[in-house]
């Protein structure tokens, strides 16, 4: 395992090494089935056990009561952008959105494409999405209030969730699901593309409450109805078996090795703290997100000029650090410190950045 890099990719991203080793070790003969996990039927007892364990673990980790269903739906988080307004926007009530970046903007666009009455409740576009809005008024007559809990590209995160009274919150948690514990009660639905914090690409994990499922119009195509996935335990058609298998192992790792979401959050805070403290104490590096809006998962920063940023990314690559280039739409640098990124990797990165500053600054 000596060739593994310090992986700061934004997604697909680093996964826990013990999980990858477990996958390797049982790959050719999954639990005496005589088959690998990507060869066995999704209707088999082996896969039933995989998906049911994943659901049980997600329910335990997030403290979900019986009203919540855990679904796995292909099409990533992006498909959820259209399924949400299709299924959950009630006739005569607006679909409300908070706009905090690229992904929120896409979610809004998909609701508009369907001709839904969309209201933007607050936006941080005026300052290039560098902060999380505060002090806005929500509407009590909305179908739902949608927000992106962590803005992967700009490096901002809601530290406290918006409050909307009885209006169900709907949240894109693609890049911070299971990074911390939170109270599920105000949420009608949360979703996450798997490939940032909980697995490989190929599926979104969707957590949806009973009363939200009742909204699904009969007229929708089967594969775009939440009820289809809820009624068939996400196996109306062939699900993304390998992705769900890996998710189930990662949930086990969070639960049994890390010790649950409070422990996971402590580690994530420590990692982000190391990097932010270093950046704040440097005149060479500058964080781009407002301090009170900073993400635990995607740490965005700039150097004095673009040339130095390119050199940093290049030199980092030569020294065993990957994924530090900012998103192509914003430039700069970004270190993604998802659950699987280790404290050791973050410490090594800070040492490398200090060296770089010394030699180039
Ligand atoms: C990556 C990302 C998406 C897009 O996910 P796909 O699974 O590729 O569709 C959506 N929202 C957020 C917050 C993301 O980070």
Coordinates of N, CA, C and O in Angstrom, one line a residue, residues 89-243:
X89 N -43.2 19.1 -4.9 CA -43.8 20.4 -5.0 C -45.3 20.2 -5.2 O -45.8 19.6 -6.1
X90 N -46.0 20.7 -4.2 CA -47.5 20.6 -4.2 C -48.1 21.7 -5.0 O -47.7 22.8 -5.0
X91 N -49.2 21.3 -5.8 CA -49.9 22.3 -6.6 C -50.4 23.5 -5.7 O -50.9 23.2 -4.7
X92 N -50.1 24.7 -6.2 CA -50.6 25.8 -5.5 C -49.7 26.3 -4.4 O -50.0 27.4 -3.8
X93 N -48.6 25.6 -4.2 CA -47.7 26.1 -3.2 C -46.3 26.2 -3.8 O -45.9 25.4 -4.7
X94 N -45.5 27.2 -3.4 CA -44.3 27.4 -4.1 C -43.2 26.4 -3.6 O -43.3 25.8 -2.5
X95 N -42.2 26.3 -4.4 CA -41.0 25.5 -4.0 C -39.9 26.5 -3.7 O -39.5 27.3 -4.5
X96 N -39.5 26.5 -2.4 CA -38.6 27.6 -1.9 C -37.2 27.1 -1.9 O -36.9 25.9 -1.5
X97 N -36.2 27.9 -2.3 CA -34.8 27.5 -2.3 C -33.9 28.6 -1.7 O -34.2 29.8 -1.8
X98 N -32.8 28.1 -1.1 CA -31.8 29.0 -0.7 C -30.6 28.8 -1.7 O -30.2 27.7 -1.9
X99 N -30.1 29.9 -2.2 CA -29.1 29.7 -3.2 C -27.7 30.1 -2.7 O -27.4 31.2 -2.5
X100 N -26.9 29.0 -2.5 CA -25.6 29.2 -1.9 C -24.5 28.7 -2.8 O -23.3 28.5 -2.4
X101 N -24.7 28.5 -4.1 CA -23.6 28.1 -5.0 C -24.1 27.3 -6.2 O -25.3 27.3 -6.5
X102 N -23.1 26.8 -6.9 CA -23.3 26.1 -8.2 C -24.4 25.0 -8.1 O -25.3 24.9 -8.9
X103 N -24.3 24.2 -7.0 CA -25.3 23.1 -6.9 C -26.7 23.5 -6.6 O -27.7 23.0 -7.1
X104 N -26.8 24.5 -5.7 CA -28.1 25.1 -5.4 C -28.7 25.6 -6.7 O -29.9 25.5 -7.0
X105 N -27.9 26.4 -7.4 CA -28.4 27.0 -8.7 C -28.9 26.0 -9.6 O -29.9 26.2 -10.3
X106 N -28.2 24.8 -9.7 CA -28.7 23.8 -10.6 C -30.0 23.2 -10.1 O -30.9 22.9 -10.9
X107 N -30.1 23.0 -8.8 CA -31.4 22.5 -8.3 C -32.5 23.4 -8.6 O -33.6 23.0 -9.0
X108 N -32.3 24.7 -8.5 CA -33.3 25.7 -8.8 C -33.7 25.6 -10.2 O -34.9 25.7 -10.6
X109 N -32.7 25.5 -11.1 CA -32.9 25.5 -12.5 C -33.8 24.3 -12.9 O -34.7 24.4 -13.7
X110 N -33.6 23.1 -12.3 CA -34.4 22.0 -12.6 C -35.9 22.1 -12.2 O -36.8 21.6 -12.8
X111 N -36.1 22.9 -11.1 CA -37.5 23.1 -10.7 C -38.1 24.1 -11.6 O -39.3 23.9 -12.0
X112 N -37.4 25.0 -12.1 CA -37.9 26.0 -13.1 C -38.3 25.4 -14.4 O -39.3 25.7 -15.0
X113 N -37.4 24.4 -14.8 CA -37.6 23.7 -16.1 C -39.0 23.1 -16.1 O -39.7 23.0 -17.1
X114 N -39.4 22.6 -14.9 CA -40.7 21.9 -14.8 C -41.8 22.9 -14.6 O -43.0 22.5 -14.4
X115 N -41.5 24.2 -14.7 CA -42.6 25.2 -14.5 C -43.1 25.3 -13.1 O -44.2 25.8 -12.9
X116 N -42.4 24.9 -12.1 CA -42.8 25.1 -10.8 C -42.7 26.5 -10.4 O -41.8 27.2 -10.9
X117 N -43.5 26.9 -9.4 CA -43.4 28.3 -8.9 C -42.2 28.3 -7.9 O -42.4 27.8 -6.7
X118 N -41.1 28.8 -8.3 CA -39.9 28.8 -7.4 C -39.7 30.1 -6.8 O -39.8 31.2 -7.4
X119 N -39.4 30.1 -5.5 CA -39.1 31.3 -4.8 C -37.7 31.2 -4.2 O -37.3 30.2 -3.6
X120 N -36.8 32.2 -4.5 CA -35.5 32.2 -3.9 C -35.6 33.0 -2.6 O -35.9 34.2 -2.6
X121 N -35.4 32.3 -1.5 CA -35.6 33.0 -0.2 C -34.4 33.8 0.2 O -34.5 34.8 0.9
X122 N -33.2 33.3 -0.1 CA -32.0 34.1 0.2 C -30.9 33.6 -0.7 O -31.0 32.4 -1.2
X123 N -29.9 34.4 -1.0 CA -28.9 34.0 -1.9 C -27.6 34.7 -1.4 O -27.6 35.8 -0.9
X124 N -26.5 34.1 -1.7 CA -25.2 34.7 -1.4 C -24.4 35.0 -2.7 O -23.2 35.2 -2.7
X125 N -25.2 35.1 -3.8 CA -24.6 35.3 -5.1 C -23.9 36.7 -5.2 O -22.9 36.9 -5.9
X126 N -24.4 37.7 -4.4 CA -23.8 39.0 -4.4 C -22.3 39.0 -4.1 O -21.6 39.9 -4.5
X127 N -21.9 38.1 -3.2 CA -20.5 38.0 -2.9 C -19.9 36.7 -3.4 O -19.1 36.1 -2.7
X128 N -20.2 36.4 -4.6 CA -19.7 35.2 -5.2 C -19.8 33.9 -4.4 O -18.9 33.1 -4.3
X129 N -20.9 33.8 -3.7 CA -21.3 32.6 -2.9 C -20.2 32.3 -1.8 O -19.9 31.1 -1.5
X130 N -19.6 33.4 -1.3 CA -18.5 33.1 -0.3 C -19.0 33.0 1.1 O -18.2 32.9 2.1
X131 N -20.3 33.1 1.3 CA -20.8 33.0 2.7 C -22.2 32.4 2.7 O -22.8 32.2 1.7
X132 N -22.7 32.0 3.9 CA -24.0 31.4 4.1 C -24.9 32.5 4.6 O -24.6 33.2 5.6
X133 N -26.0 32.8 3.9 CA -26.9 33.8 4.3 C -27.5 33.7 5.7 O -27.7 32.5 6.2
X134 N -27.8 34.8 6.3 CA -28.4 34.8 7.7 C -29.6 35.7 7.7 O -29.7 36.6 6.9
X135 N -30.4 35.6 8.7 CA -31.4 36.6 9.0 C -32.5 36.8 7.9 O -33.1 37.8 7.8
X136 N -32.8 35.7 7.2 CA -33.8 35.8 6.1 C -35.2 35.3 6.7 O -35.2 34.5 7.7
X137 N -36.2 35.6 6.0 CA -37.6 35.2 6.4 C -38.0 34.0 5.5 O -37.9 34.1 4.3
X138 N -38.4 32.9 6.1 CA -39.0 31.8 5.3 C -40.5 32.0 5.2 O -41.1 32.7 6.0
X139 N -41.1 31.3 4.3 CA -42.5 31.3 4.1 C -43.2 30.1 4.7 O -42.7 29.0 4.5
X140 N -44.3 30.3 5.4 CA -44.9 29.1 6.0 C -45.8 28.4 5.1 O -46.4 27.3 5.4
X141 N -46.0 28.9 3.8 CA -46.9 28.2 2.9 C -46.2 27.5 1.7 O -46.8 27.2 0.7
X142 N -44.9 27.2 1.9 CA -44.1 26.6 0.9 C -44.3 25.1 0.9 O -44.6 24.5 1.9
X143 N -44.1 24.4 -0.3 CA -44.1 23.0 -0.4 C -42.9 22.4 0.5 O -43.0 21.4 1.1
X144 N -41.8 23.1 0.3 CA -40.5 22.7 1.1 C -39.6 23.8 0.9 O -39.7 24.7 0.1
X145 N -38.5 23.7 1.8 CA -37.4 24.7 1.7 C -36.1 23.9 1.4 O -35.7 23.0 2.2
X146 N -35.6 24.1 0.2 CA -34.4 23.4 -0.2 C -33.1 24.1 0.0 O -33.0 25.3 -0.3
X147 N -32.1 23.5 0.6 CA -30.8 24.1 0.7 C -29.7 23.1 0.5 O -29.9 21.9 0.7
X148 N -28.5 23.6 0.2 CA -27.3 22.7 0.0 C -26.5 22.8 1.3 O -26.0 23.9 1.6
X149 N -26.4 21.8 2.0 CA -25.8 21.9 3.4 C -24.3 22.2 3.3 O -23.8 22.9 4.2
X150 N -23.7 21.7 2.3 CA -22.2 22.0 2.1 C -22.0 22.4 0.7 O -22.3 21.6 -0.2
X151 N -21.3 23.5 0.4 CA -21.1 24.0 -0.9 C -19.7 23.6 -1.3 O -18.7 24.3 -1.1
X152 N -19.6 22.4 -2.0 CA -18.4 21.7 -2.3 C -17.4 22.6 -3.1 O -16.2 22.5 -2.9
X153 N -17.9 23.5 -4.0 CA -17.1 24.3 -4.8 C -16.5 25.5 -4.2 O -15.4 25.8 -4.3
X154 N -17.4 26.2 -3.4 CA -17.0 27.5 -2.8 C -16.5 27.2 -1.4 O -15.9 28.2 -0.8
X155 N -16.6 26.1 -0.8 CA -16.1 25.8 0.5 C -16.8 26.4 1.7 O -16.2 26.9 2.6
X156 N -18.2 26.5 1.5 CA -19.0 27.0 2.6 C -20.0 25.9 3.1 O -20.3 25.0 2.3
X157 N -20.4 26.0 4.3 CA -21.3 25.0 4.9 C -22.2 25.7 5.9 O -21.8 26.6 6.6
X158 N -23.4 25.2 6.0 CA -24.4 25.6 7.0 C -23.9 25.0 8.3 O -24.0 23.8 8.5
X159 N -23.5 25.9 9.3 CA -23.2 25.3 10.6 C -24.5 25.1 11.4 O -24.6 24.2 12.2
X160 N -25.4 26.0 11.2 CA -26.8 25.7 11.8 C -27.8 25.7 10.6 O -27.7 26.6 9.7
X161 N -28.7 24.8 10.6 CA -29.6 24.7 9.5 C -30.7 25.8 9.5 O -31.0 26.3 10.6
X162 N -31.2 26.1 8.4 CA -32.3 27.1 8.3 C -33.5 26.6 9.1 O -33.7 25.4 9.2
X163 N -34.3 27.6 9.6 CA -35.5 27.2 10.4 C -36.7 27.6 9.6 O -36.8 28.8 9.2
X164 N -37.6 26.7 9.3 CA -38.7 27.0 8.5 C -40.0 26.5 9.1 O -41.0 26.3 8.4
X165 N -40.0 26.4 10.4 CA -41.3 26.0 11.1 C -41.8 24.7 10.6 O -41.0 23.7 10.6
X166 N -43.0 24.6 10.2 CA -43.6 23.3 9.7 C -43.3 23.0 8.3 O -43.6 21.9 7.8
X167 N -42.6 23.9 7.6 CA -42.3 23.6 6.2 C -41.1 22.6 6.2 O -40.1 22.8 6.8
X168 N -41.3 21.4 5.5 CA -40.2 20.5 5.6 C -38.9 21.0 4.9 O -39.0 21.6 3.8
X169 N -37.8 20.7 5.5 CA -36.5 21.0 4.9 C -36.1 19.9 4.0 O -36.4 18.7 4.3
X170 N -35.6 20.3 2.8 CA -35.0 19.3 1.9 C -33.6 19.7 1.6 O -33.3 20.9 1.3
X171 N -32.7 18.8 1.8 CA -31.3 19.2 1.7 C -30.4 18.3 0.9 O -30.4 17.1 1.0
X172 N -29.6 19.0 0.1 CA -28.5 18.3 -0.7 C -27.3 18.2 0.2 O -26.7 19.2 0.5
X173 N -27.1 17.0 0.8 CA -25.9 16.8 1.7 C -24.9 16.0 1.0 O -24.1 15.2 1.7
X174 N -24.8 16.1 -0.3 CA -23.8 15.3 -1.1 C -22.4 15.3 -0.5 O -21.7 14.3 -0.4
X175 N -22.0 16.5 -0.1 CA -20.5 16.6 0.3 C -20.3 16.7 1.8 O -19.2 16.9 2.2
X176 N -21.4 16.5 2.6 CA -21.2 16.5 4.0 C -22.0 15.5 4.8 O -22.1 15.5 6.0
X177 N -22.7 14.6 4.1 CA -23.5 13.6 4.8 C -22.7 12.8 5.7 O -21.6 12.4 5.3
X178 N -23.1 12.5 6.9 CA -22.4 11.7 7.9 C -21.1 12.3 8.3 O -20.2 11.6 8.8
X179 N -20.9 13.6 8.2 CA -19.7 14.2 8.7 C -19.9 14.7 10.1 O -18.9 15.1 10.8
X180 N -21.2 14.8 10.5 CA -21.5 15.3 11.9 C -22.9 14.8 12.2 O -23.6 14.4 11.4
X181 N -23.2 14.9 13.5 CA -24.6 14.5 13.9 C -25.5 15.8 13.8 O -25.0 16.9 14.0
X182 N -26.8 15.5 13.5 CA -27.7 16.6 13.5 C -29.1 16.1 13.8 O -29.3 14.8 13.7
X183 N -30.0 17.0 14.0 CA -31.4 16.5 14.4 C -32.2 16.4 13.1 O -32.4 17.4 12.3
X184 N -32.7 15.2 12.8 CA -33.4 15.0 11.5 C -34.8 15.5 11.5 O -35.4 15.7 10.4
X185 N -35.4 15.9 12.7 CA -36.8 16.2 12.7 C -37.3 17.2 11.7 O -38.4 17.0 11.1
X186 N -36.6 18.3 11.5 CA -37.2 19.3 10.6 C -37.1 18.9 9.1 O -37.6 19.5 8.2
X187 N -36.4 17.7 8.8 CA -36.2 17.4 7.4 C -37.3 16.4 6.9 O -37.6 15.4 7.5
X188 N -37.8 16.8 5.7 CA -38.7 15.9 5.0 C -37.9 15.0 4.1 O -38.3 13.8 3.8
X189 N -36.7 15.4 3.7 CA -35.9 14.6 2.8 C -34.5 15.1 2.8 O -34.3 16.3 2.9
X190 N -33.5 14.2 2.8 CA -32.1 14.6 2.5 C -31.6 13.6 1.5 O -32.1 12.5 1.3
X191 N -30.6 14.1 0.7 CA -30.0 13.2 -0.3 C -28.6 13.5 -0.5 O -28.1 14.6 -0.1
X192 N -27.9 12.5 -1.0 CA -26.4 12.7 -1.2 C -25.9 11.8 -2.3 O -26.2 10.6 -2.3
X193 N -25.3 12.3 -3.3 CA -24.5 11.5 -4.2 C -23.5 10.8 -3.4 O -22.8 11.4 -2.5
X194 N -23.3 9.5 -3.7 CA -22.4 8.7 -2.7 C -20.9 9.1 -2.8 O -20.2 8.9 -1.8
X195 N -20.5 9.6 -3.9 CA -19.0 9.6 -4.2 C -18.2 10.6 -3.5 O -17.0 10.8 -3.8
X196 N -18.8 11.3 -2.5 CA -17.9 12.2 -1.7 C -17.6 11.6 -0.4 O -16.5 11.4 -0.1
X197 N -18.7 11.4 0.4 CA -18.4 11.0 1.8 C -18.7 9.6 2.1 O -18.3 9.1 3.2
X198 N -19.5 8.9 1.2 CA -19.9 7.6 1.7 C -19.7 6.4 0.7 O -20.1 5.3 1.0
X199 N -19.0 6.7 -0.4 CA -18.8 5.5 -1.3 C -18.3 5.9 -2.7 O -17.8 7.0 -2.9
X200 N -18.3 5.0 -3.6 CA -18.0 5.3 -5.0 C -19.2 5.9 -5.7 O -20.3 6.0 -5.1
X201 N -19.1 6.4 -6.9 CA -20.2 7.0 -7.6 C -21.1 5.9 -8.0 O -20.8 4.7 -8.0
X202 N -22.3 6.3 -8.5 CA -23.3 5.3 -9.0 C -24.6 5.3 -8.3 O -25.6 4.6 -8.8
X203 N -24.7 6.0 -7.2 CA -26.0 6.0 -6.5 C -26.1 7.2 -5.6 O -25.1 7.8 -5.2
X204 N -27.3 7.7 -5.4 CA -27.6 8.7 -4.4 C -28.2 8.0 -3.2 O -29.0 7.0 -3.4
X205 N -27.9 8.4 -2.0 CA -28.6 7.9 -0.8 C -29.7 8.9 -0.6 O -29.4 10.1 -0.5
X206 N -31.0 8.5 -0.4 CA -32.1 9.4 -0.2 C -32.8 9.0 1.1 O -33.1 7.8 1.3
X207 N -33.0 9.9 1.9 CA -33.7 9.7 3.2 C -35.0 10.5 3.1 O -34.9 11.7 3.0
X208 N -36.1 9.8 3.2 CA -37.4 10.6 2.9 C -38.4 10.1 4.0 O -38.5 8.9 4.3
X209 N -39.2 11.1 4.4 CA -40.2 10.8 5.4 C -41.6 10.4 4.8 O -41.9 10.9 3.7
X210 N -42.3 9.6 5.5 CA -43.6 9.1 5.0 C -44.5 10.1 4.4 O -45.0 9.9 3.3
X211 N -44.7 11.3 5.1 CA -45.6 12.3 4.6 C -45.2 12.9 3.3 O -46.0 13.3 2.5
X212 N -43.9 12.9 3.0 CA -43.4 13.4 1.7 C -43.7 12.4 0.6 O -44.0 12.8 -0.5
X213 N -43.6 11.1 0.9 CA -43.9 10.1 -0.1 C -45.4 10.2 -0.6 O -45.7 9.8 -1.7
X214 N -46.2 10.6 0.3 CA -47.7 10.7 0.0 C -47.9 11.8 -1.1 O -48.9 11.8 -1.7
X215 N -46.9 12.6 -1.3 CA -47.1 13.7 -2.3 C -46.9 13.2 -3.8 O -47.3 13.9 -4.7
X216 N -46.2 12.1 -4.0 CA -45.8 11.7 -5.3 C -47.0 11.6 -6.2 O -47.9 10.8 -6.0
X217 N -47.0 12.3 -7.3 CA -48.2 12.2 -8.3 C -48.2 10.8 -9.0 O -47.1 10.4 -9.4
X218 N -49.3 10.2 -9.2 CA -49.4 9.0 -9.9 C -48.9 9.0 -11.3 O -48.4 8.1 -11.8
X219 N -49.0 10.2 -11.9 CA -48.7 10.3 -13.3 C -47.2 10.3 -13.7 O -46.8 10.3 -14.8
X220 N -46.3 10.3 -12.7 CA -44.9 10.3 -13.0 C -44.4 8.9 -13.5 O -45.0 7.9 -13.1
X221 N -43.4 8.9 -14.3 CA -42.8 7.6 -14.7 C -42.3 6.9 -13.5 O -41.8 7.5 -12.5
X222 N -42.4 5.5 -13.6 CA -42.1 4.7 -12.4 C -40.7 5.0 -11.8 O -40.5 5.1 -10.6
X223 N -39.7 5.1 -12.7 CA -38.4 5.3 -12.2 C -38.1 6.7 -11.6 O -37.0 6.9 -11.1
X224 N -39.0 7.6 -11.7 CA -38.8 8.9 -11.2 C -39.7 9.2 -10.0 O -39.8 10.3 -9.5
X225 N -40.4 8.1 -9.5 CA -41.2 8.2 -8.3 C -40.5 7.7 -7.1 O -40.0 6.6 -7.1
X226 N -40.5 8.5 -6.0 CA -39.9 8.0 -4.8 C -40.7 6.8 -4.3 O -40.1 5.9 -3.7
X227 N -42.0 6.7 -4.5 CA -42.8 5.6 -4.0 C -42.3 4.3 -4.6 O -42.4 3.2 -3.9
X228 N -41.9 4.3 -5.9 CA -41.4 3.1 -6.5 C -40.2 2.5 -5.7 O -40.2 1.3 -5.4
X229 N -39.3 3.4 -5.3 CA -38.1 2.9 -4.6 C -38.5 2.5 -3.2 O -37.9 1.6 -2.7
X230 N -39.4 3.3 -2.6 CA -39.8 2.9 -1.2 C -40.5 1.6 -1.2 O -40.3 0.8 -0.3
X231 N -41.4 1.4 -2.1 CA -42.2 0.2 -2.1 C -41.4 -1.1 -2.4 O -41.7 -2.2 -2.0
X232 N -40.3 -0.9 -3.2 CA -39.5 -2.1 -3.6 C -38.2 -2.2 -2.9 O -37.3 -2.8 -3.4
X233 N -38.0 -1.5 -1.8 CA -36.7 -1.5 -1.1 C -35.6 -1.2 -2.0 O -34.5 -1.8 -2.0
X234 N -35.8 -0.2 -2.9 CA -34.8 0.3 -3.9 C -34.4 -0.8 -4.9 O -33.4 -0.7 -5.6
X235 N -35.2 -1.8 -5.1 CA -34.9 -2.9 -6.0 C -36.1 -3.1 -7.0 O -36.4 -4.3 -7.3
X236 N -36.7 -2.1 -7.4 CA -37.6 -2.2 -8.5 C -36.9 -2.6 -9.8 O -37.4 -3.5 -10.5
X237 N -35.7 -2.0 -10.0 CA -34.9 -2.5 -11.0 C -33.5 -2.8 -10.4 O -33.4 -2.8 -9.2
X238 N -32.5 -3.2 -11.2 CA -31.2 -3.6 -10.6 C -30.6 -2.3 -10.0 O -30.3 -1.4 -10.7
X239 N -30.3 -2.3 -8.7 CA -29.6 -1.1 -8.2 C -28.1 -1.2 -8.5 O -27.6 -2.1 -9.0
X240 N -27.5 -0.1 -8.0 CA -26.0 0.0 -8.2 C -25.4 -0.9 -7.1 O -25.0 -0.4 -6.0
X241 N -25.3 -2.2 -7.3 CA -25.0 -3.1 -6.2 C -23.6 -2.9 -5.6 O -23.5 -2.9 -4.4
X242 N -22.6 -2.6 -6.4 CA -21.3 -2.4 -5.8 C -21.2 -1.2 -5.0 O -20.6 -1.1 -3.9
X243 N -21.9 -0.1 -5.5 CA -21.9 1.1 -4.7 C -22.6 0.9 -3.3 O -22.1 1.3 -2.3

